[in-house]
Each structure stands twice: as C-alpha cells, then as structure tokens.
Tab-separated table of C-alpha atoms in Angstrom:
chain	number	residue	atom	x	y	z
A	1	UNK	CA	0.000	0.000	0.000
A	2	UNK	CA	1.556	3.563	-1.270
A	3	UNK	CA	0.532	6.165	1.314
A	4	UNK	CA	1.113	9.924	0.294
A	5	UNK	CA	0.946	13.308	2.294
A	6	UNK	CA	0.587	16.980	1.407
A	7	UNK	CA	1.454	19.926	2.875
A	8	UNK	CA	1.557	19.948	6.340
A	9	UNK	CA	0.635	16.355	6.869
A	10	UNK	CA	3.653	16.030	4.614
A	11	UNK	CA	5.970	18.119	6.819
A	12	UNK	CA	4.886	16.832	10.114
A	13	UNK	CA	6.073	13.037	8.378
A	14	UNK	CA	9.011	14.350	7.301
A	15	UNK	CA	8.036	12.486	3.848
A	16	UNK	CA	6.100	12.582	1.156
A	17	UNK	CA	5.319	9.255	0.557
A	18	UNK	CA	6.050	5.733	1.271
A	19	UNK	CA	5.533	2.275	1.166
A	20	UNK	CA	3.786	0.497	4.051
A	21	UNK	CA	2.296	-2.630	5.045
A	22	UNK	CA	-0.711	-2.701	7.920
A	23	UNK	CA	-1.787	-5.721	9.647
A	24	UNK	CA	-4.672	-7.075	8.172
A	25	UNK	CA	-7.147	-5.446	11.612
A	26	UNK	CA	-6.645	-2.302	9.368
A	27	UNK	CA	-9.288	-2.483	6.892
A	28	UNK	CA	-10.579	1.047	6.888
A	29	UNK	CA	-9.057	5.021	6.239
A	30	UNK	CA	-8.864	5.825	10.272
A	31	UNK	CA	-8.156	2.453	11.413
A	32	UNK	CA	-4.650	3.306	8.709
A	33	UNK	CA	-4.779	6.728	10.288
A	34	UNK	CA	-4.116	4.692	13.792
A	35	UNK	CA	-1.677	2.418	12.774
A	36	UNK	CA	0.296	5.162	10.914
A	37	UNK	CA	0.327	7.272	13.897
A	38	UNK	CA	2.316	4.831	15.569
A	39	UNK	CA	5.448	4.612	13.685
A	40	UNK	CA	7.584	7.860	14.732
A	41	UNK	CA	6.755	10.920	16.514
A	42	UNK	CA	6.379	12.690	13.500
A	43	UNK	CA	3.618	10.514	12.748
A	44	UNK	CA	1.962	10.903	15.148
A	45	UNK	CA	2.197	14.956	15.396
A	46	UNK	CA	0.576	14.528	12.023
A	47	UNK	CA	-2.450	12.057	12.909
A	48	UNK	CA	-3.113	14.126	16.147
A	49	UNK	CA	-6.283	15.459	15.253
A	50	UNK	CA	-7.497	13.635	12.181
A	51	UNK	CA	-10.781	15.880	12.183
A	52	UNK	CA	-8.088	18.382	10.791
A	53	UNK	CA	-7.349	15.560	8.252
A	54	UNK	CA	-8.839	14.762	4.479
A	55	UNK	CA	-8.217	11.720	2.928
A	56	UNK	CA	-8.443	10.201	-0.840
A	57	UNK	CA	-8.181	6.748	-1.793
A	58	UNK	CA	-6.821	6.251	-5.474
A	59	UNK	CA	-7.097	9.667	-6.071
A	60	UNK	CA	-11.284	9.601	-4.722
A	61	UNK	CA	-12.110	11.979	-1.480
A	62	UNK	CA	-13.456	8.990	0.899
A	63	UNK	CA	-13.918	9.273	4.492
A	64	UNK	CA	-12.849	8.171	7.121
A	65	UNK	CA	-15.079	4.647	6.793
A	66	UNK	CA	-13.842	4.180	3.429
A	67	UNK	CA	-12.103	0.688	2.760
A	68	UNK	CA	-8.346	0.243	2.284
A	69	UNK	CA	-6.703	-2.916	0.797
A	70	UNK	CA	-3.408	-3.882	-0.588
A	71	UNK	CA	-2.568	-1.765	-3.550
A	72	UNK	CA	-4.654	1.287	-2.721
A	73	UNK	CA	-2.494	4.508	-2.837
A	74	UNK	CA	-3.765	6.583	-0.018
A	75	UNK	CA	-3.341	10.090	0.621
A	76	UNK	CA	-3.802	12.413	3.787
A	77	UNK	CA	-3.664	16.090	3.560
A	78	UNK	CA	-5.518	19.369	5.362
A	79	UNK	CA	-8.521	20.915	3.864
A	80	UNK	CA	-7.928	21.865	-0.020
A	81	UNK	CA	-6.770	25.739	-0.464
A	82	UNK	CA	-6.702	25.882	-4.257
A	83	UNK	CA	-8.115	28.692	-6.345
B	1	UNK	CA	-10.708	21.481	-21.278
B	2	UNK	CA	-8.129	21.578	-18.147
B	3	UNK	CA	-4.872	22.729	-17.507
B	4	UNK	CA	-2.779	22.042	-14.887
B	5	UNK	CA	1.045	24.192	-15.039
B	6	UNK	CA	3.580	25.407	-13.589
B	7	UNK	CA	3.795	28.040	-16.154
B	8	UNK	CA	1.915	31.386	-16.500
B	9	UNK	CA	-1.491	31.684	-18.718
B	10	UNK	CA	-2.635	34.426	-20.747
B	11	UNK	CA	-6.261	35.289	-20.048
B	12	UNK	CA	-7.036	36.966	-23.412
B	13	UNK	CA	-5.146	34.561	-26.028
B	14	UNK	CA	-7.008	31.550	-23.666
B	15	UNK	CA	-10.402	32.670	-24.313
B	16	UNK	CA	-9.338	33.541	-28.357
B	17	UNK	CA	-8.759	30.055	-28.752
B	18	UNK	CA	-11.564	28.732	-26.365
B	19	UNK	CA	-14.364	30.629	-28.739
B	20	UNK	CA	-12.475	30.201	-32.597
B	21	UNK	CA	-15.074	28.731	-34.566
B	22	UNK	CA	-18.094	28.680	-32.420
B	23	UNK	CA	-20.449	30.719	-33.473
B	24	UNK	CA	-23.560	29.910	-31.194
B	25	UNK	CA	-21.992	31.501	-28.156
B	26	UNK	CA	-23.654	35.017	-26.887
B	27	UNK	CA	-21.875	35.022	-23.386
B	28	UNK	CA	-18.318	34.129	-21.873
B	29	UNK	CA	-17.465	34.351	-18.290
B	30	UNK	CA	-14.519	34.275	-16.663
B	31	UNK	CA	-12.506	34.242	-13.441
B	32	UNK	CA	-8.624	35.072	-13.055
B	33	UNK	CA	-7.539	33.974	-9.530
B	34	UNK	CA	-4.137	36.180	-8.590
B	35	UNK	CA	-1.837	36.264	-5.633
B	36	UNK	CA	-2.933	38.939	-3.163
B	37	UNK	CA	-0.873	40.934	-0.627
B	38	UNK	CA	-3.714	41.039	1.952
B	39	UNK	CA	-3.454	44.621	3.550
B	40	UNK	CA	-3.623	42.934	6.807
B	41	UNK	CA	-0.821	40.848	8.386
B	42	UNK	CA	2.755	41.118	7.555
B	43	UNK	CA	3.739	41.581	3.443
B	44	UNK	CA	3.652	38.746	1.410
B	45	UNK	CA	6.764	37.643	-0.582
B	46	UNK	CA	5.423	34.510	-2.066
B	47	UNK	CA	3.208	31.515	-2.208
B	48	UNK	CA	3.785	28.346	-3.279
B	49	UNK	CA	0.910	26.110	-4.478
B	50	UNK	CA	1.619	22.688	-3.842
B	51	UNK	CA	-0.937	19.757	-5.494
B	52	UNK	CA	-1.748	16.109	-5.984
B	53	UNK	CA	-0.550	15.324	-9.508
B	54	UNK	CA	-3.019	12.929	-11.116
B	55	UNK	CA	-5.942	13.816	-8.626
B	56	UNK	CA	-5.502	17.158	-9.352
B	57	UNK	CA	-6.328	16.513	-13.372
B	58	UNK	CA	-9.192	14.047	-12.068
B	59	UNK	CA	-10.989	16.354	-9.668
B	60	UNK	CA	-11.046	19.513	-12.313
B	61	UNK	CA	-12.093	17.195	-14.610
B	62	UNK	CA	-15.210	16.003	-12.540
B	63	UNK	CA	-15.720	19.139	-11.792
B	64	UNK	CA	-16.077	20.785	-15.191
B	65	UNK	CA	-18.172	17.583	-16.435
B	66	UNK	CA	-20.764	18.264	-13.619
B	67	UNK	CA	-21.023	22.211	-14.843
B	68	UNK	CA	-21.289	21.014	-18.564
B	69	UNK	CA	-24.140	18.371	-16.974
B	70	UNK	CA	-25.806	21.611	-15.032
B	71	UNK	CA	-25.488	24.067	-17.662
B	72	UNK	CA	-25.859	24.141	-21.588
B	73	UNK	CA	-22.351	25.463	-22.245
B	74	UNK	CA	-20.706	26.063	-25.509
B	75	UNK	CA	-17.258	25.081	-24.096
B	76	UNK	CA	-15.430	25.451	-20.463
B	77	UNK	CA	-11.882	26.185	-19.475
B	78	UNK	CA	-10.188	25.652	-16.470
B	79	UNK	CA	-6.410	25.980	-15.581
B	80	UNK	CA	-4.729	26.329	-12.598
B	81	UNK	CA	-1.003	26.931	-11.846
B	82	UNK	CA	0.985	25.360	-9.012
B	83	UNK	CA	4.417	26.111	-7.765
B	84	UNK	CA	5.785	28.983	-6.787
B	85	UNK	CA	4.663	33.121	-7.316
B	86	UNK	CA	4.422	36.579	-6.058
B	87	UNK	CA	2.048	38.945	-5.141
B	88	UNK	CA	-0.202	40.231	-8.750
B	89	UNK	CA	0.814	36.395	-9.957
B	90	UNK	CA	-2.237	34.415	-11.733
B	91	UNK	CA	-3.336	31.186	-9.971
B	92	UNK	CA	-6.433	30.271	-11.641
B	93	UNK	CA	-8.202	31.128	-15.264
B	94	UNK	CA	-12.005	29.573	-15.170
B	95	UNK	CA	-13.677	30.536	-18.371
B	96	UNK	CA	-17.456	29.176	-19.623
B	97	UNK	CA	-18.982	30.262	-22.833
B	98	UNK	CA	-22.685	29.657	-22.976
B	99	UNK	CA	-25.886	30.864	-25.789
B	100	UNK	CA	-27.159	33.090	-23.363
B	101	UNK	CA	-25.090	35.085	-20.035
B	102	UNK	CA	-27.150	33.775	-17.306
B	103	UNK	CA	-25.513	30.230	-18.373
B	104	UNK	CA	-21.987	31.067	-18.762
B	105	UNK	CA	-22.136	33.725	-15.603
B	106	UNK	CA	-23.505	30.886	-13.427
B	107	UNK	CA	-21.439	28.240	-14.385
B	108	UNK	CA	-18.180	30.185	-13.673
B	109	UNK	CA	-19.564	30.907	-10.583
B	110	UNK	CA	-20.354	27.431	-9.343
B	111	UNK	CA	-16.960	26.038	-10.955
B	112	UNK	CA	-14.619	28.346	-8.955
B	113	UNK	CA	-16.416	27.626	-5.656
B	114	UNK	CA	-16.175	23.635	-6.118
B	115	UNK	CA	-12.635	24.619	-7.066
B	116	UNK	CA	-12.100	25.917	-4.153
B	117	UNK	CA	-12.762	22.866	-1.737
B	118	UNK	CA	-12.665	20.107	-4.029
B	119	UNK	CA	-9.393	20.451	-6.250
B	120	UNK	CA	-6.326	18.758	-4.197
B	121	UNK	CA	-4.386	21.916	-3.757
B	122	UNK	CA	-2.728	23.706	-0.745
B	123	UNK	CA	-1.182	27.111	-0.375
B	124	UNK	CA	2.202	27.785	1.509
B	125	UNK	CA	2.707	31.739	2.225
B	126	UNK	CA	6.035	33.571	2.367
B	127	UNK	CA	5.528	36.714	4.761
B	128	UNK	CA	8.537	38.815	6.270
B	129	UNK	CA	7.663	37.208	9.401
B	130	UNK	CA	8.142	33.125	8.130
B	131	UNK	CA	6.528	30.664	5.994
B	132	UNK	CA	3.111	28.906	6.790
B	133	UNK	CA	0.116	26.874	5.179
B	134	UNK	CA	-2.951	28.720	4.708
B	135	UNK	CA	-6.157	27.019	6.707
B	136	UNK	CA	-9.006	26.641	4.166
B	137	UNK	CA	-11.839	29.116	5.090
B	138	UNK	CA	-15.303	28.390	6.443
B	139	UNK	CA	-16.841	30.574	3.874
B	140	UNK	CA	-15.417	28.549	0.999
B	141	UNK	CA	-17.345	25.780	1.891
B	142	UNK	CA	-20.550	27.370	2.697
B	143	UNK	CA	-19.632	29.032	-1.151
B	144	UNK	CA	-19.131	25.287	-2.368
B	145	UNK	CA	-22.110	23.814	-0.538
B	146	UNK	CA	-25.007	26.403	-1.756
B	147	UNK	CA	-24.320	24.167	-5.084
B	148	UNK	CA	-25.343	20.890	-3.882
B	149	UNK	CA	-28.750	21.413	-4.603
B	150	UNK	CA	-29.582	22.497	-8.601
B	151	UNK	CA	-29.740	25.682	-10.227
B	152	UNK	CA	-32.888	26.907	-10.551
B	153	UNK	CA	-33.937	26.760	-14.637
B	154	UNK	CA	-33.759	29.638	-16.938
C	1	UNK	CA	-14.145	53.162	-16.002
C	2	UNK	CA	-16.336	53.484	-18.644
C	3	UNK	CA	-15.888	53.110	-22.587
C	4	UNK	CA	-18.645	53.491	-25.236
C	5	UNK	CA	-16.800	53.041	-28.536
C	6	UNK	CA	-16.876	51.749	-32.054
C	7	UNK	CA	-14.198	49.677	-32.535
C	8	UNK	CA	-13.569	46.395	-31.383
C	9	UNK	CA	-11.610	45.595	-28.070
C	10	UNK	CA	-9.078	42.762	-26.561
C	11	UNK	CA	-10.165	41.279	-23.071
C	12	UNK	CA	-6.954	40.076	-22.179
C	13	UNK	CA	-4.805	43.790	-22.738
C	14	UNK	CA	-8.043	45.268	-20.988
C	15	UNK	CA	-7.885	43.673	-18.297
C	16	UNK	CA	-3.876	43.501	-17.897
C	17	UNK	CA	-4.209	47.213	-18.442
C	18	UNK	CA	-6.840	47.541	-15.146
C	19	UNK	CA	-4.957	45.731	-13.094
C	20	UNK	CA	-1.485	47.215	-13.601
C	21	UNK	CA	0.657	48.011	-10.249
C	22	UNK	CA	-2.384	46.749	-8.115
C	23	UNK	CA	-1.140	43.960	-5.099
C	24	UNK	CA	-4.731	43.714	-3.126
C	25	UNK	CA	-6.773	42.482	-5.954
C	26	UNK	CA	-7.226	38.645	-5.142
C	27	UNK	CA	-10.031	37.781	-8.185
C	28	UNK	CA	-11.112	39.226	-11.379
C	29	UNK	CA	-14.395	38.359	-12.991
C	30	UNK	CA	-15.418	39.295	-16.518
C	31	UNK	CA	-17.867	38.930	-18.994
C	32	UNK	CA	-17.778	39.108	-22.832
C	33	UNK	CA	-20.945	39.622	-24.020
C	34	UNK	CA	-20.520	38.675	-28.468
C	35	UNK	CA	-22.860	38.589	-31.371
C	36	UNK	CA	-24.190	34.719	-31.742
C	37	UNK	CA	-25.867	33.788	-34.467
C	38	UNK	CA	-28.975	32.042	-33.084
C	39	UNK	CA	-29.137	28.171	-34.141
C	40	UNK	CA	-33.309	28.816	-34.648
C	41	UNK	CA	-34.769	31.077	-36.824
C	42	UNK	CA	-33.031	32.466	-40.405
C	43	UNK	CA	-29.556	32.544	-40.071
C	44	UNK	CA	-27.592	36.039	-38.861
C	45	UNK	CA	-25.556	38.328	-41.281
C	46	UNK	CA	-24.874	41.240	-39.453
C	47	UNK	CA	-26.784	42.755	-36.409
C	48	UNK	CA	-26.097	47.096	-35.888
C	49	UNK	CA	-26.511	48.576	-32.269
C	50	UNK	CA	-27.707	52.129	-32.262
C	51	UNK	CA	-27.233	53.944	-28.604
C	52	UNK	CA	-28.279	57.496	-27.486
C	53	UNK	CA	-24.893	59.086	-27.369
C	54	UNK	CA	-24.536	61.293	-23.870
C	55	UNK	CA	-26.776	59.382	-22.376
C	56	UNK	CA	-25.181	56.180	-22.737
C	57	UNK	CA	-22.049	57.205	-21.440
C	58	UNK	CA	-24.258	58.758	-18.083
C	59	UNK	CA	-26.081	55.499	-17.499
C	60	UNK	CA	-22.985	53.225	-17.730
C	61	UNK	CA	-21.150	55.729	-15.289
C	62	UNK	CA	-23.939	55.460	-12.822
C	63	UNK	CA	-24.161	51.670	-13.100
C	64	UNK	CA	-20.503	51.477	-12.352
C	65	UNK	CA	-21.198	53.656	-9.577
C	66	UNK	CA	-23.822	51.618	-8.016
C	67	UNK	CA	-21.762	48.845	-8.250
C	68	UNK	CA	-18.974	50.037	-6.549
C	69	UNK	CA	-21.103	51.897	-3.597
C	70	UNK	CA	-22.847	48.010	-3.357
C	71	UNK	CA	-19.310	46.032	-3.395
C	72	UNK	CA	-15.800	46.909	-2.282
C	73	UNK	CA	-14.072	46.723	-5.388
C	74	UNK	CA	-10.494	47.536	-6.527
C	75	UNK	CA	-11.102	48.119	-10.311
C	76	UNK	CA	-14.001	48.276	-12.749
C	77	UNK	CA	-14.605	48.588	-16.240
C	78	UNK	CA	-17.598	48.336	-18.933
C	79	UNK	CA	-16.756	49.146	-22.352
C	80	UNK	CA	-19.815	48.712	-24.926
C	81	UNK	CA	-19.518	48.990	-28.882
C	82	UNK	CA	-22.501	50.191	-31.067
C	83	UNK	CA	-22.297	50.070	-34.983
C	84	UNK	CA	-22.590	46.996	-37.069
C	85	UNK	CA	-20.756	44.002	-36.164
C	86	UNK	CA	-21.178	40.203	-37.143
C	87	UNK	CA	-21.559	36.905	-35.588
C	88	UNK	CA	-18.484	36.488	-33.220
C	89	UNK	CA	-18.013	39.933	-32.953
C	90	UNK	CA	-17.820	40.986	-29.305
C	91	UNK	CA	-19.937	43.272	-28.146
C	92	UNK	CA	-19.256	44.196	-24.685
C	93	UNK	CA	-17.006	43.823	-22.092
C	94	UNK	CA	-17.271	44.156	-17.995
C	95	UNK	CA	-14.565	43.720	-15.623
C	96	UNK	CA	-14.858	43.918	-11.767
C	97	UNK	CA	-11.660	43.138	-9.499
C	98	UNK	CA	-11.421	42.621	-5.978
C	99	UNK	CA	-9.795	41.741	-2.756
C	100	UNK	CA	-12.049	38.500	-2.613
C	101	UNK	CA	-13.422	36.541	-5.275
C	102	UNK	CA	-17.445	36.813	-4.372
C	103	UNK	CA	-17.259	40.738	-4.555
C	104	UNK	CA	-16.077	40.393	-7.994
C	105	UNK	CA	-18.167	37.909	-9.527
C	106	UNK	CA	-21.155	39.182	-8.025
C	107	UNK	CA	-21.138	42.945	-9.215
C	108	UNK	CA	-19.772	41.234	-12.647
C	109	UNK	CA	-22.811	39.921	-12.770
C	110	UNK	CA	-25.012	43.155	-11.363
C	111	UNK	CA	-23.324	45.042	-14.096
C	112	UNK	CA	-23.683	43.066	-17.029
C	113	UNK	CA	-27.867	42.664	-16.148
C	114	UNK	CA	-28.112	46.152	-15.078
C	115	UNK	CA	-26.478	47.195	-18.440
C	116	UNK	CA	-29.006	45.288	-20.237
C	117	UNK	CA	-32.283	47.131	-19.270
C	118	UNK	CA	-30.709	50.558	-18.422
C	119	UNK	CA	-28.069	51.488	-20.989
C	120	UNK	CA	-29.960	53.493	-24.084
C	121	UNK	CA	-29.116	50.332	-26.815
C	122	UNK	CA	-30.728	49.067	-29.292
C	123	UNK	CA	-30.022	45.817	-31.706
C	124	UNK	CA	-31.373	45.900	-35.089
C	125	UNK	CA	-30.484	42.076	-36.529
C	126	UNK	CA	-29.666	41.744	-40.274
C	127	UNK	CA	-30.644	38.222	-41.229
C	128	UNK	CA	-31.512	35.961	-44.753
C	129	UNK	CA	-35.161	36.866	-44.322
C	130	UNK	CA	-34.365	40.893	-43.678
C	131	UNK	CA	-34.242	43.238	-40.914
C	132	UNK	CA	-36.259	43.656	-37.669
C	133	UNK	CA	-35.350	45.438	-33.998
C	134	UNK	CA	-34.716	42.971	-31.832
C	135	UNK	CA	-37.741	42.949	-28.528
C	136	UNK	CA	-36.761	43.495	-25.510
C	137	UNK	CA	-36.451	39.708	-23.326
C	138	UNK	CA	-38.730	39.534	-19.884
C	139	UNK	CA	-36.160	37.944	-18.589
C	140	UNK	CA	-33.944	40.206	-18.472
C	141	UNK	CA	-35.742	42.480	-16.649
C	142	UNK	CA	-36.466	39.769	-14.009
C	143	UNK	CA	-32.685	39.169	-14.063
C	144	UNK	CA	-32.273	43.176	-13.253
C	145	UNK	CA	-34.789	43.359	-10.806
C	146	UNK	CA	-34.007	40.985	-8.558
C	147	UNK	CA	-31.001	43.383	-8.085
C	148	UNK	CA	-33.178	46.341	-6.627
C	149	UNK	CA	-32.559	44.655	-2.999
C	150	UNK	CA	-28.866	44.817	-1.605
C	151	UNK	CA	-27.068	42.277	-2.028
C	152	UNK	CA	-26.231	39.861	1.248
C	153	UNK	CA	-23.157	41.063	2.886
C	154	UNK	CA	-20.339	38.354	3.072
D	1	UNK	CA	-37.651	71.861	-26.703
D	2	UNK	CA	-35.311	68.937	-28.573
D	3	UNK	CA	-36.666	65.576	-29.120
D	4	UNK	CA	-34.820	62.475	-30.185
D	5	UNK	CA	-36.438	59.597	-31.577
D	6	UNK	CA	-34.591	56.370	-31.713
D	7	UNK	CA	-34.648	52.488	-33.188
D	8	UNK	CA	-38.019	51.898	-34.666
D	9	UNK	CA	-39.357	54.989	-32.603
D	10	UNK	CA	-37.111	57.221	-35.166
D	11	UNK	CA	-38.448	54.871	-38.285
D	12	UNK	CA	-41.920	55.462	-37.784
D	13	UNK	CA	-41.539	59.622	-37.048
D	14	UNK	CA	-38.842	59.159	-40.223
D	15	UNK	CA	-36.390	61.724	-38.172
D	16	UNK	CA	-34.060	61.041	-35.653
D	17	UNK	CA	-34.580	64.659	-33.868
D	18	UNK	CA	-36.583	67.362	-34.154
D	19	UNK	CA	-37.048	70.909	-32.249
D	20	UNK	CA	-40.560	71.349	-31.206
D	21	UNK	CA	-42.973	74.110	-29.701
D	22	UNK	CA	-45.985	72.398	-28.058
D	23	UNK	CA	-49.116	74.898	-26.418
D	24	UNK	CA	-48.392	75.348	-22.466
D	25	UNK	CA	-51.299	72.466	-21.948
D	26	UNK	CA	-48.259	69.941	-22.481
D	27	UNK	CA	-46.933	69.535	-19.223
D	28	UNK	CA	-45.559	65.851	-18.925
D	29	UNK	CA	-43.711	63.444	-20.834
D	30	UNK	CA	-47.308	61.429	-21.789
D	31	UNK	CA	-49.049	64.489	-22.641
D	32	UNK	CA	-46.209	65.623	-24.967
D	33	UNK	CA	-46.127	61.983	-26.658
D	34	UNK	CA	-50.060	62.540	-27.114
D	35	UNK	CA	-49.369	65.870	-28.794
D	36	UNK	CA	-46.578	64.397	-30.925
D	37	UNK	CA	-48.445	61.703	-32.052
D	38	UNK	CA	-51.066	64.096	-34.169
D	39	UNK	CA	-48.051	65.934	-36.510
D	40	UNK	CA	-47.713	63.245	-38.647
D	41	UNK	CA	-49.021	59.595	-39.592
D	42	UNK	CA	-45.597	58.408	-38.711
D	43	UNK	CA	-45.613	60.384	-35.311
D	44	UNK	CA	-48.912	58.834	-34.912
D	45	UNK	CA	-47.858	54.964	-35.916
D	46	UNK	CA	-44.949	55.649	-33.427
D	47	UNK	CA	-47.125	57.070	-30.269
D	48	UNK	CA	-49.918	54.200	-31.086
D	49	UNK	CA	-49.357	52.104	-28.043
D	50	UNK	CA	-47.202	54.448	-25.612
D	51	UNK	CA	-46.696	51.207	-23.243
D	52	UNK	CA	-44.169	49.816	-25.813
D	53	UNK	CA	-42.279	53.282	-25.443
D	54	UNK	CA	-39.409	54.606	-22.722
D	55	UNK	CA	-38.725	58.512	-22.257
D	56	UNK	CA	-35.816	60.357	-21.161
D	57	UNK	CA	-35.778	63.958	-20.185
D	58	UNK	CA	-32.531	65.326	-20.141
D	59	UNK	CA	-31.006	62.159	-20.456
D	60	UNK	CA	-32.526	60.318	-17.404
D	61	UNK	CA	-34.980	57.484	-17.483
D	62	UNK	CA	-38.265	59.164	-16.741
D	63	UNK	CA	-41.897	57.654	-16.283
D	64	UNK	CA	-44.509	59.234	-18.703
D	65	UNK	CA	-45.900	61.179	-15.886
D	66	UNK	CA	-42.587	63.532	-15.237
D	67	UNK	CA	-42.706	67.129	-16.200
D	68	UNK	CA	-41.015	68.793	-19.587
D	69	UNK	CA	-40.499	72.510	-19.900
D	70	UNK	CA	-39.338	74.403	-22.543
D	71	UNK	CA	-34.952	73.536	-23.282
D	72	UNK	CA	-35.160	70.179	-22.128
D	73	UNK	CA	-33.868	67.352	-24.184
D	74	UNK	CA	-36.726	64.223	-24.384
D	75	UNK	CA	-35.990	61.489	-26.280
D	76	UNK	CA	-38.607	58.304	-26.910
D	77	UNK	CA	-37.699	54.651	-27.696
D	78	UNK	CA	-38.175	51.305	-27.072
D	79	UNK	CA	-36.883	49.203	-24.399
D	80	UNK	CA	-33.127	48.715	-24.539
D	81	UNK	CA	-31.228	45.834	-26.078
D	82	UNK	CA	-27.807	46.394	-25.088
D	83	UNK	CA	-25.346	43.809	-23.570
C-alpha cells in the first residue's frame, strides 16, 4: 500500500510518501490513520487530530469509513486551499 | 478542457482560442484567480501552491463535467497553476462560454467555488515574518455547498 | 471606467491594463458579451446597435457607480460597442476586481444585467429573411430586478 | 424643446430629432407623446401604443408622468437591447 501526504501532513512526516504494510485489523481510512500514527513521533504529530485531516483513496475523497486494501495509494492532507 | 502548469497563462489569447469557430456563443465568463498581498498581516513575498498530480487533473475534470451536466455550455476552461509566485501572480483562469449570459455567468460561478474545496491543492505563504500553510476558510465551503442542490432553470 | 466606442476591443490587454501596479486584488471576474448567431430562426448576417450618445455614457457611469457603492471593489470597467458588427463579434465587455473573489463575480454579474435594461441600446439584426429590432427579453428584466434589494453582505 | 427619436421609434416619425414648440397644456412626458403623435401619420404609428415606449428627459430614465419645460432634451424609444 503507497501512502502519500501533502502539505503539512507532509511536513509533520518528514516524507512525502512511502511504502507500508498494515496488519490485516486495518481495513478502513482511520483504522490506517491509527496504525500510521504509531510509527515515529512525526507521525503521530501529524495524525493528532485527524478531524483536521482529508483523505483520498486512489485519487477519490473517501472518508474516514472508506475501505483500504493492498494496492490502494492513499493520501492524507488538510482541507484543499486551491483557487 | 483543463490545464494544470507550472507556467503562467494568458487570459485573453485563452479565451481567443476557447471561442475560434463557435459561433452559437452570446456570453463568456470568466474568473482570473491572482496572488494577493492582503493589507492585513505582515507583506507577502510569495506563495507556493503545492498539489496532488493525477488527482488534481481528475478532480477539475469532474468538476467541469458536472457544470457542462448543469449548464448548456458552448465550451469550459479551467487551468490552474501550481508552484511557486508573487504577489499580482495568476493562480487560476475559469472561463465558460454559454448561448445566453445567465448560463456562462452561473457556471463560472459554481466552478470556482467547487474549485475551491474540491481540487487537491494547498497554499504555503512567504511573509517577512516566516513561511506557513494557509487554513481553508469556512466561507469557501458554505460558497461550495449552496451548489449541492440544482440551479434553478432559466 | 467606462468606454462606449466603435471599434472592437481585446479582453486580455483590458484587463492587464486595469490591473497594472495593483497587489490587493485577489479575483477578477469578466464577462464578454458577443454577437451569436442564433441556431433557430433564419440565419444572422450582421446585427447594428444604435445607442443614445450622452446618455449612454451617463447610465454606464452610474451603473458602475452603483456597483462600486454596493461592493468593495479595486477596479471596474464596462466598455460597450454600437455600430454593425457580425456573428463572433464581441460586443461588450465588464470587468470587476477585488480583494475576494465573491465581490467580484457578483457585481460582474449586477453590471452586465443592469447594463441590459438601463443602458440606451438598441439591436437591429440583419438576417436571410431581412431586418427587424430585436424585442426586448422579460427575462432580463427579471434578471435586473431581482437586483433592486442589496445584495447579502459576506 | 429637442426631441430624439430612436430604433423603430425614429423609423416610424422618419427623423431622428426634431425641435418642437408644443401649447403650455403639455406639461408631462405622456401628454407631450399625445401631442406628438397628431403631426404626422408616422408620429402617430410611433405614439400608437405608448406602453411599448421609454422617455428620457434630459437624459434620465423618466416615467410618462414627469414634467417637460421648454430647453429640455426628451428622447422616446423602445426598451433597450444592449449587452
């Protein structure tokens, strides 16, 4: 599973994307949210407050509830400040 | 048709291409997004639009199919610039050509406001005082949501 | 600014032209209102626009006005042609800028539908069956009207 | 006093401005359009149906019940088709 992040989600990480592999418990967006949080402090400062957080899975806005599996690339990022 | 570049767009020759040919259009719209140094706050040297490449061309493509299922339009444009620019800079070019104005003045309208909240980009400012992301604004999505329901017919 | 002239115009250098050395304008809206030749009825060769000259130029300056005593704007302009033009001519041109998008697409919109009942205009359409004025649409004066109450603050 | 007759206003009359020197009775727009309308059969065909017609005086929209004095400017047409 490819996992991306934007912005500040990004800097908190300190990446902007990478490769991971959940247990198989984490079948949904926030249960990934979770188990990301976990692996470094920066993590975590990122997945504090995931009502700050959007998510898209392969390139679709989902929320939270939404599915993951194996190949999905999933991305987490702040509210959208285009225009 | 969407665009997404780092490179600069000019307004006028966008719209002279947009329109060669078409003869059936009575009204064109359009929006031009630029870089403002609010008069509040410290000065702004820069922003820097960062995106999603691939969801970025996906979502501004939904979006200008659902204002060409809304609206009877002629033809739509939409590009949008990311990377960095400066104060007077133009983000964002939305132009819709329609038979009649109310068409092409609504549709504009409704695709810069989905724009705003749906389209996977965020803004990083440069002020004197240090760099930070802008936080989207409440009043974008209230803009963005008023267009859930239908247009009214004309 | 106001500009009632014969000649044609280019959107793009008009607008390039307003906005010059200005830092707080964060959107632009415009509208390009052009001669379509309607897909029903005979087909359009030419259509002339007669307009009360003095008059003309008063109303357009007091529409501007209005607009920019009803919305906080940074730059304005409606320039309108009269003479005889031809399908894919343009016709008219408004451009409102402002700190914040809404401002400016809202009085682009007040201007170009108060400019259609109140500036002294008339069309007189050339087509393959002859010449007639063109009437007056109801809708467009419902589309003015329902400007007579302010508009909501934001 | 100057009027100005224009689109099919000005056809009908067959002049796009004339000076004219109506009796004191003429005190308002309508009453000058009634007066107007018995010079000629094209004033007449153009003042038939004064609901199809818009005045100005002095170059301001003006209902058909405003005054006009001597010097001022009043022009009659149809509704506009600008834009």
């Amino acid at each position: 599973m490819e996992v991306l992040y934007f912005a500040w989600v990004r800097d908190r990480v300190g990446t902007a994307r990478e490769q991971v592999d959940p247990p198989e418990s984490v079948s949904t967006v926030g249960e990934l949210a979770r188990w990301l949080a976990s692996r470094s402090n920066g993590h975590a400062a990122a997945f504090r407050d995931c009502e700050l957080l959007r998510a898209a899975v392969n390139q679709e806005h989902v929320p939270f509830g939404h599915p993951v599996a194996a190949g999905d690339e999933v991305a987490f990022f702040p509210p959208m400040t285009g225009g | 048709m969407i665009r997404v570049q780092g490179v600069d767009f000019e307004p006028g020759a966008e719209i002279d291409r947009l329109l060669r040919g078409r003869t059936a259009v009575g009204g064109v719209a359009s929006f031009i997004g630029i870089v403002r140094d609010d008069l509040h706050g410290p000065a702004l040297r820069a922003m820097t639009l960062e995106h999603y490449p691939g969801m970025t061309e996906r979502m501004l493509a939904a979006i200008e199919q659902e204002a060409n299922r809304r609206w009877r339009l002629s033809a739509s444009l939409i590009i949008h610039r990311y990377g960095r620019m400066v104060p007077g800079d133009r983000i964002v070019l939305v132009v819709t050509a329609a038979p009649h104005r109310q068409e092409a003045l609504e549709s504009c309208q409704f695709l810069i406001d989905w724009l705003k909240t749906k389209a996977p980009f965020w803004k990083r400012e440069e002020t004197e005082e240090g760099e930070h992301w802008v936080e989207a604004q409440v009043r974008d999505d209230v803009a963005a949501a008023k267009w859930q329901t239908e247009p009214s017919a004309n």
